[in-house]
Coordinates of C-alpha atoms and ligand atoms in Angstrom, one line a residue:
X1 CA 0.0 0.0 0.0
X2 CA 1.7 3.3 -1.2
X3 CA 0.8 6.9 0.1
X4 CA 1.7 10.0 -1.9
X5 CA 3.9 12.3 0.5
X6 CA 6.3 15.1 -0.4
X7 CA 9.2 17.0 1.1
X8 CA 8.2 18.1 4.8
X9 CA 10.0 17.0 8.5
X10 CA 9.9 13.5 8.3
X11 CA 10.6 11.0 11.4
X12 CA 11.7 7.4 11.4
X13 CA 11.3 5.6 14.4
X14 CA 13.6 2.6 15.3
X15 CA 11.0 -0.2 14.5
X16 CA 10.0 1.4 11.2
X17 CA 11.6 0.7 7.7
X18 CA 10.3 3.6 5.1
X19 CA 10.4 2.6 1.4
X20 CA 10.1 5.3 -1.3
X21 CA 9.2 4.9 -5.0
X22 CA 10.3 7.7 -7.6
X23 CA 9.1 7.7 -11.1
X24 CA 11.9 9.0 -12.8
X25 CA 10.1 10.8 -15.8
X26 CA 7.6 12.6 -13.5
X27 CA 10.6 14.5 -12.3
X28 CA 12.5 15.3 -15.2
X29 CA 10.6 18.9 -14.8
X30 CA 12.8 19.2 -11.6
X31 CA 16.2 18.8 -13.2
X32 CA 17.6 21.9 -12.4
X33 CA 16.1 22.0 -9.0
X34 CA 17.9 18.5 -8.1
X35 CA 21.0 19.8 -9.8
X36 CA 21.3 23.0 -7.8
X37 CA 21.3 20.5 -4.3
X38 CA 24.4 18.5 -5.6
X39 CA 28.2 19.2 -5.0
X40 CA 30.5 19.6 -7.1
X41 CA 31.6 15.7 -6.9
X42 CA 28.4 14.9 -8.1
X43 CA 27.8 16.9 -10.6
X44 CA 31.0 16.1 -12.1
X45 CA 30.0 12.2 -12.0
X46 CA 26.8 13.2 -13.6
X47 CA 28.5 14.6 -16.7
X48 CA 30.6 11.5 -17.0
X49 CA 27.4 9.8 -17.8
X50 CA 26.9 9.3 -21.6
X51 CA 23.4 8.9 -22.5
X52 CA 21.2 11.5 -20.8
X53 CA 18.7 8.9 -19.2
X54 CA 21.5 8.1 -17.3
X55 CA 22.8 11.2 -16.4
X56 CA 19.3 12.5 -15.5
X57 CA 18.1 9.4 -13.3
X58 CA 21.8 10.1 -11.3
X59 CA 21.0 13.9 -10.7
X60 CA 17.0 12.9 -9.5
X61 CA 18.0 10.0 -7.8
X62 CA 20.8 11.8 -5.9
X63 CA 18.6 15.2 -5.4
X64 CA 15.4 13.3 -3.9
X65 CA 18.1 11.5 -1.5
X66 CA 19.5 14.7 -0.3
X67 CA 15.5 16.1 -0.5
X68 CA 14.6 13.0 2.1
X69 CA 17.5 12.6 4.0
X70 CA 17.4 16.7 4.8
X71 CA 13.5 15.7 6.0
X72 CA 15.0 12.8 8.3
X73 CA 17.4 15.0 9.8
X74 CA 16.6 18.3 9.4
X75 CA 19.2 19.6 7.4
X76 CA 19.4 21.7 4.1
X77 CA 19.4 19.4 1.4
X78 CA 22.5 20.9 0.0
X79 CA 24.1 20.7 3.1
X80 CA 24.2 16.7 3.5
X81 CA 27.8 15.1 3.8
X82 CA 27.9 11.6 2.2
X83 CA 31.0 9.3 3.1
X84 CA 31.4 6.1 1.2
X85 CA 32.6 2.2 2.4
X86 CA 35.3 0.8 0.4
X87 CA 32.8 -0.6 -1.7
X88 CA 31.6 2.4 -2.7
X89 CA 28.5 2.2 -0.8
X90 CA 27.1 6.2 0.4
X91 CA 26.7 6.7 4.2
X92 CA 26.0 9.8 6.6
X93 CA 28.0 10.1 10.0
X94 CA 24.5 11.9 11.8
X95 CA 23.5 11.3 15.4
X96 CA 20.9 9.9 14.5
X97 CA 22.0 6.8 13.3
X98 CA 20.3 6.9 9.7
X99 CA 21.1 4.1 7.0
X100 CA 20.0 4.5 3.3
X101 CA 20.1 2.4 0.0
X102 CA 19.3 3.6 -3.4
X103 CA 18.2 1.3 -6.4
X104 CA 17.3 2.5 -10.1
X105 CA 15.8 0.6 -12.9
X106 CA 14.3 1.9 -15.6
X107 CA 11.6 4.5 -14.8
X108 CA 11.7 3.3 -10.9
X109 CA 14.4 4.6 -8.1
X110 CA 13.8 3.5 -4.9
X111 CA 14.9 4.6 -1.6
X112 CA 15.0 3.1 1.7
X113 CA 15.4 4.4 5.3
X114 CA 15.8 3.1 8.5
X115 CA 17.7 3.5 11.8
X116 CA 21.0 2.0 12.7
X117 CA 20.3 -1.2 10.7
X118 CA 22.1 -2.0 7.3
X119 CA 19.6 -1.4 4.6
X120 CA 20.2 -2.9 0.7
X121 CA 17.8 -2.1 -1.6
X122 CA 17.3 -3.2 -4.9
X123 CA 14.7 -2.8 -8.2
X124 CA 14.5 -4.2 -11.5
X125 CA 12.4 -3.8 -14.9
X126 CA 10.8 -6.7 -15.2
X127 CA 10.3 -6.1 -19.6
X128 CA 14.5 -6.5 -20.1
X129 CA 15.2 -10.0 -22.7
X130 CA 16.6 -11.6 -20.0
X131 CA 18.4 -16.0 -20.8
X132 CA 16.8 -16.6 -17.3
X133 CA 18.4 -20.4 -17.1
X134 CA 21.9 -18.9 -18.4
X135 CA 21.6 -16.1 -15.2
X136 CA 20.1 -18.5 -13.0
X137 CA 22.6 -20.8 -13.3
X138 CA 25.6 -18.4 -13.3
X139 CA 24.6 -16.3 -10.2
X140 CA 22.4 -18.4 -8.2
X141 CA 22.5 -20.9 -5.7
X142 CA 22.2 -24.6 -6.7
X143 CA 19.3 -24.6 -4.2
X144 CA 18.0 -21.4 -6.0
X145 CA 18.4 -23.0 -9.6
X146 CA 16.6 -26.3 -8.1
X147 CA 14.1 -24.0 -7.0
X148 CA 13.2 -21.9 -9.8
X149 CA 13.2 -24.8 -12.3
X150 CA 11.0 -26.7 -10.1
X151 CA 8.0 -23.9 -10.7
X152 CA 5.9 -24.2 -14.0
X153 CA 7.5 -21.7 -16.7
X154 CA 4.6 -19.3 -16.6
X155 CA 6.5 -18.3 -13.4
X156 CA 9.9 -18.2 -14.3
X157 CA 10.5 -14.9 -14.9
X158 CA 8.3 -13.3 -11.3
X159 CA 10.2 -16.0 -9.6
X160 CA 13.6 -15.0 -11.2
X161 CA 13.5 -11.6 -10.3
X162 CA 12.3 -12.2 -7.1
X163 CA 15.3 -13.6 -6.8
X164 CA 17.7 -11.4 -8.5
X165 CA 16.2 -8.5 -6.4
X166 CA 16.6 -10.5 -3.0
X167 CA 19.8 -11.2 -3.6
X168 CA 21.0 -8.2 -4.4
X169 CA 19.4 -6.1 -1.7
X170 CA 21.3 -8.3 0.2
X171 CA 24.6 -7.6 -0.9
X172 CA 23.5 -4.2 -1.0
X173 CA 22.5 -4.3 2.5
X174 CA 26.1 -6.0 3.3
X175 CA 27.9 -3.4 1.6
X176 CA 30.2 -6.0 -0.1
X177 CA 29.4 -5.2 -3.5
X178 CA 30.4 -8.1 -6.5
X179 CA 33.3 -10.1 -3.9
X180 CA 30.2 -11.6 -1.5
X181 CA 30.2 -14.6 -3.0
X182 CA 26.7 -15.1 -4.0
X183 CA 26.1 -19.4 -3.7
X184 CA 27.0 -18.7 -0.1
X185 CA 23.1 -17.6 0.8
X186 CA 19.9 -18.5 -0.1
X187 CA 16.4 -16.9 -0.9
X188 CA 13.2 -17.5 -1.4
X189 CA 11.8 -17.0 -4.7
X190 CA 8.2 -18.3 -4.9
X191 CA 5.7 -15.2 -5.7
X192 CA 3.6 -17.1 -3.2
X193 CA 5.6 -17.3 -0.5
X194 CA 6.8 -15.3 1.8
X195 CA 10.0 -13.0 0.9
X196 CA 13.2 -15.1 3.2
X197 CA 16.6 -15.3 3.6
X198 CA 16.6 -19.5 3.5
X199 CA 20.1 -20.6 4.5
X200 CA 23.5 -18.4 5.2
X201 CA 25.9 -20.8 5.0
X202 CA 29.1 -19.4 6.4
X203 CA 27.0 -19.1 10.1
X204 CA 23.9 -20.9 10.3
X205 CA 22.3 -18.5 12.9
X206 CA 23.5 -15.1 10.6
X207 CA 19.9 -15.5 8.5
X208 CA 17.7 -15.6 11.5
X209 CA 19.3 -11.8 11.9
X210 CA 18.0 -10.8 8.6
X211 CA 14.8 -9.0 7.5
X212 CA 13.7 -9.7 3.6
X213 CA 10.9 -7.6 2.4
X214 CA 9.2 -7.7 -1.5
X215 CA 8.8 -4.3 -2.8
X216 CA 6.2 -3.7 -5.9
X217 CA 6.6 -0.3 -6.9
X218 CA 4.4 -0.9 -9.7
X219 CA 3.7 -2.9 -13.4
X220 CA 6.7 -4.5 -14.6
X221 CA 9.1 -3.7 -11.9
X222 CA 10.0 -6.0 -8.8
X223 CA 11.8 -4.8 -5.8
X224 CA 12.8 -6.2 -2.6
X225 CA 14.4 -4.9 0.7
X226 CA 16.8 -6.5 2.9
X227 CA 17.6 -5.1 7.0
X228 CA 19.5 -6.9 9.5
X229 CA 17.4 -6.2 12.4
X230 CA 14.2 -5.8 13.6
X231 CA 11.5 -3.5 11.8
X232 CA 8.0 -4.2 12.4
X233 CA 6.5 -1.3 10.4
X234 CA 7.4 -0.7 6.6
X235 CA 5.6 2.7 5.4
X236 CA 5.9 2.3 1.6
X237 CA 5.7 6.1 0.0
X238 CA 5.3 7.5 -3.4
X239 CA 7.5 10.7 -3.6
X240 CA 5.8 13.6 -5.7
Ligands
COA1 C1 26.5 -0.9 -6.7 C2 26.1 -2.4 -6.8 C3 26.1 -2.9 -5.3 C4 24.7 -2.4 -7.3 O1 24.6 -1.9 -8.6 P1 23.4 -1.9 -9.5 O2 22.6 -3.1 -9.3 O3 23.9 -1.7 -10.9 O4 22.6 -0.6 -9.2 P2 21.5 -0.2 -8.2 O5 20.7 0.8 -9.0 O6 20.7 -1.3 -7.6 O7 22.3 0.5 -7.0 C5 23.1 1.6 -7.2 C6 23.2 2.4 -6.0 O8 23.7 1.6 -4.9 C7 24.5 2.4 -4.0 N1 25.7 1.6 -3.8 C8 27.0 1.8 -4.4 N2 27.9 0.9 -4.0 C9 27.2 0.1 -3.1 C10 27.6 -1.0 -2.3 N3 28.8 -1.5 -2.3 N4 26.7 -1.6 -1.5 C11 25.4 -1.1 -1.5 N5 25.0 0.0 -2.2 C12 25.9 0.6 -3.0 C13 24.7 3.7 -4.6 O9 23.8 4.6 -4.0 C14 24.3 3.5 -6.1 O10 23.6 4.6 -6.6 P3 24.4 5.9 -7.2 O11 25.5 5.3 -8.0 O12 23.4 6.6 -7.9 O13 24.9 6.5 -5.9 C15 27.0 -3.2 -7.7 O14 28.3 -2.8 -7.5 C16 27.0 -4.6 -7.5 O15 27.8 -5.2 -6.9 N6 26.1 -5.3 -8.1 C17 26.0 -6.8 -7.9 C18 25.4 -7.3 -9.2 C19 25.2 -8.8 -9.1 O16 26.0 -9.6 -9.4 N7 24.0 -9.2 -8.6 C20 23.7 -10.5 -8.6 C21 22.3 -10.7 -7.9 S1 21.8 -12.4 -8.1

């Protein structure tokens, strides 16, 4: 269930997970508003980018962050310091303990806030000619593979991203980038089951730590959510 909110104080309270859905080309109005909020860092990267859809999803996705994470902590937008982990992963150093994760795909970025916990967030187009097996079999775990190819075909595809997305935001949520080895944990993948980390294999207890959430930000895109801790309440948003 999504609500429509835009930029005002926002608070995040330490049970709650808030998810927020962009649609890229409802913004591109905004370009030069986004563009004034970012450093000079980023707008540098920006240029690098070569095709403008590119280039443009960067400078919106970047400006709504600052936009919300100047709401969460009541700062100016173009005032918001981000440090990066040696994976490149963005970070503020703020009192109050806020994580983030950003995902793009398409016409869909989606942002995700909560307190203290690691966050990993990921979407995808669900439209792109994807060799599902040849994927499958190259990225996911044998348990995975067994899993997907165990469905009828009508639901290859759902299944696959649900999987794809899973995974990812949890790497993303790690931090780790492309060196976490990705046979090394398990999802679920069924559309009619429950989003769940299954197995972690390094330390059996590590997955019971772990929250996996499915995000559907809308027709043809798939999104999940991953947070090691508790949250009890995700607030799912549609920023205007
Ligand atoms: C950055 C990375 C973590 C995700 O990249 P991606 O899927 O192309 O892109 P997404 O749109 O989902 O996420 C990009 C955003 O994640 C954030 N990010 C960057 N490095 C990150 C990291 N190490 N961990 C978490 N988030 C990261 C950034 O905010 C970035 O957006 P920005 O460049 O606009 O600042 C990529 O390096 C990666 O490792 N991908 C793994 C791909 C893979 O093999 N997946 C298999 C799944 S089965």
């Amino acid at each position: 269930m999504w609500t429509t909110f835009s930029n005002q104080d926002l608070s995040l309270q330490p049970s709650q997970l808030h998810v927020w859905s962009v649609c890229k080309s409802d913004h591109e109005n905004r370009l030069q508003e986004y563009w004034d909020i970012l450093n000079e860092a980023e707008k540098e990267r920006a240029l690098t980018f070569r095709f403008l859809k590119d280039r443009y999803c960067f400078i919106i996705a970047r400006g709504v962050l600052r936009n919300l994470l100047g709401a969460y902590i009541q700062m100016a937008p173009d005032q918001v310091k981000f440090q990066f982990g040696h994976n490149g992963k963005p970070y503020v150093h703020h009192p109050s303990q806020i994580k983030f994760n950003i995902s793009h795909s398409g016409d869909t970025i989606l942002l995700g806030f909560v307190q203290k916990h690691s966050i990993g967030i990921d979407v995808e187009y669900t439209k792109r000619k994807v060799d599902v097996k040849k994927i499958a079999e190259l990225f996911f775990a044998e348990e995975e593979v067994t899993s997907l190819f165990r469905l009828d075909q009508a639901y290859h595809t759902q299944a696959f991203y649900n999987c794809w997305t899973r995974k990812e935001a949890f790497i993303k949520a790690v931090g780790s980038g492309l060196s976490f080895p990705l046979d090394q944990f398990v999802v679920s993948l069924d559309s009619t089951k429950e989003a769940t980390l299954i197995d972690t294999k390094w330390d059996k207890k590590e997955k019971d730590k772990w929250m996996l959430n499915t995000i559907e930000p809308g027709k043809d895109y798939i999104g999940a959510v991953s947070v090691k801790g508790n949250v009890s309440d995700i607030q799912s948003w549609r920023y205007q």
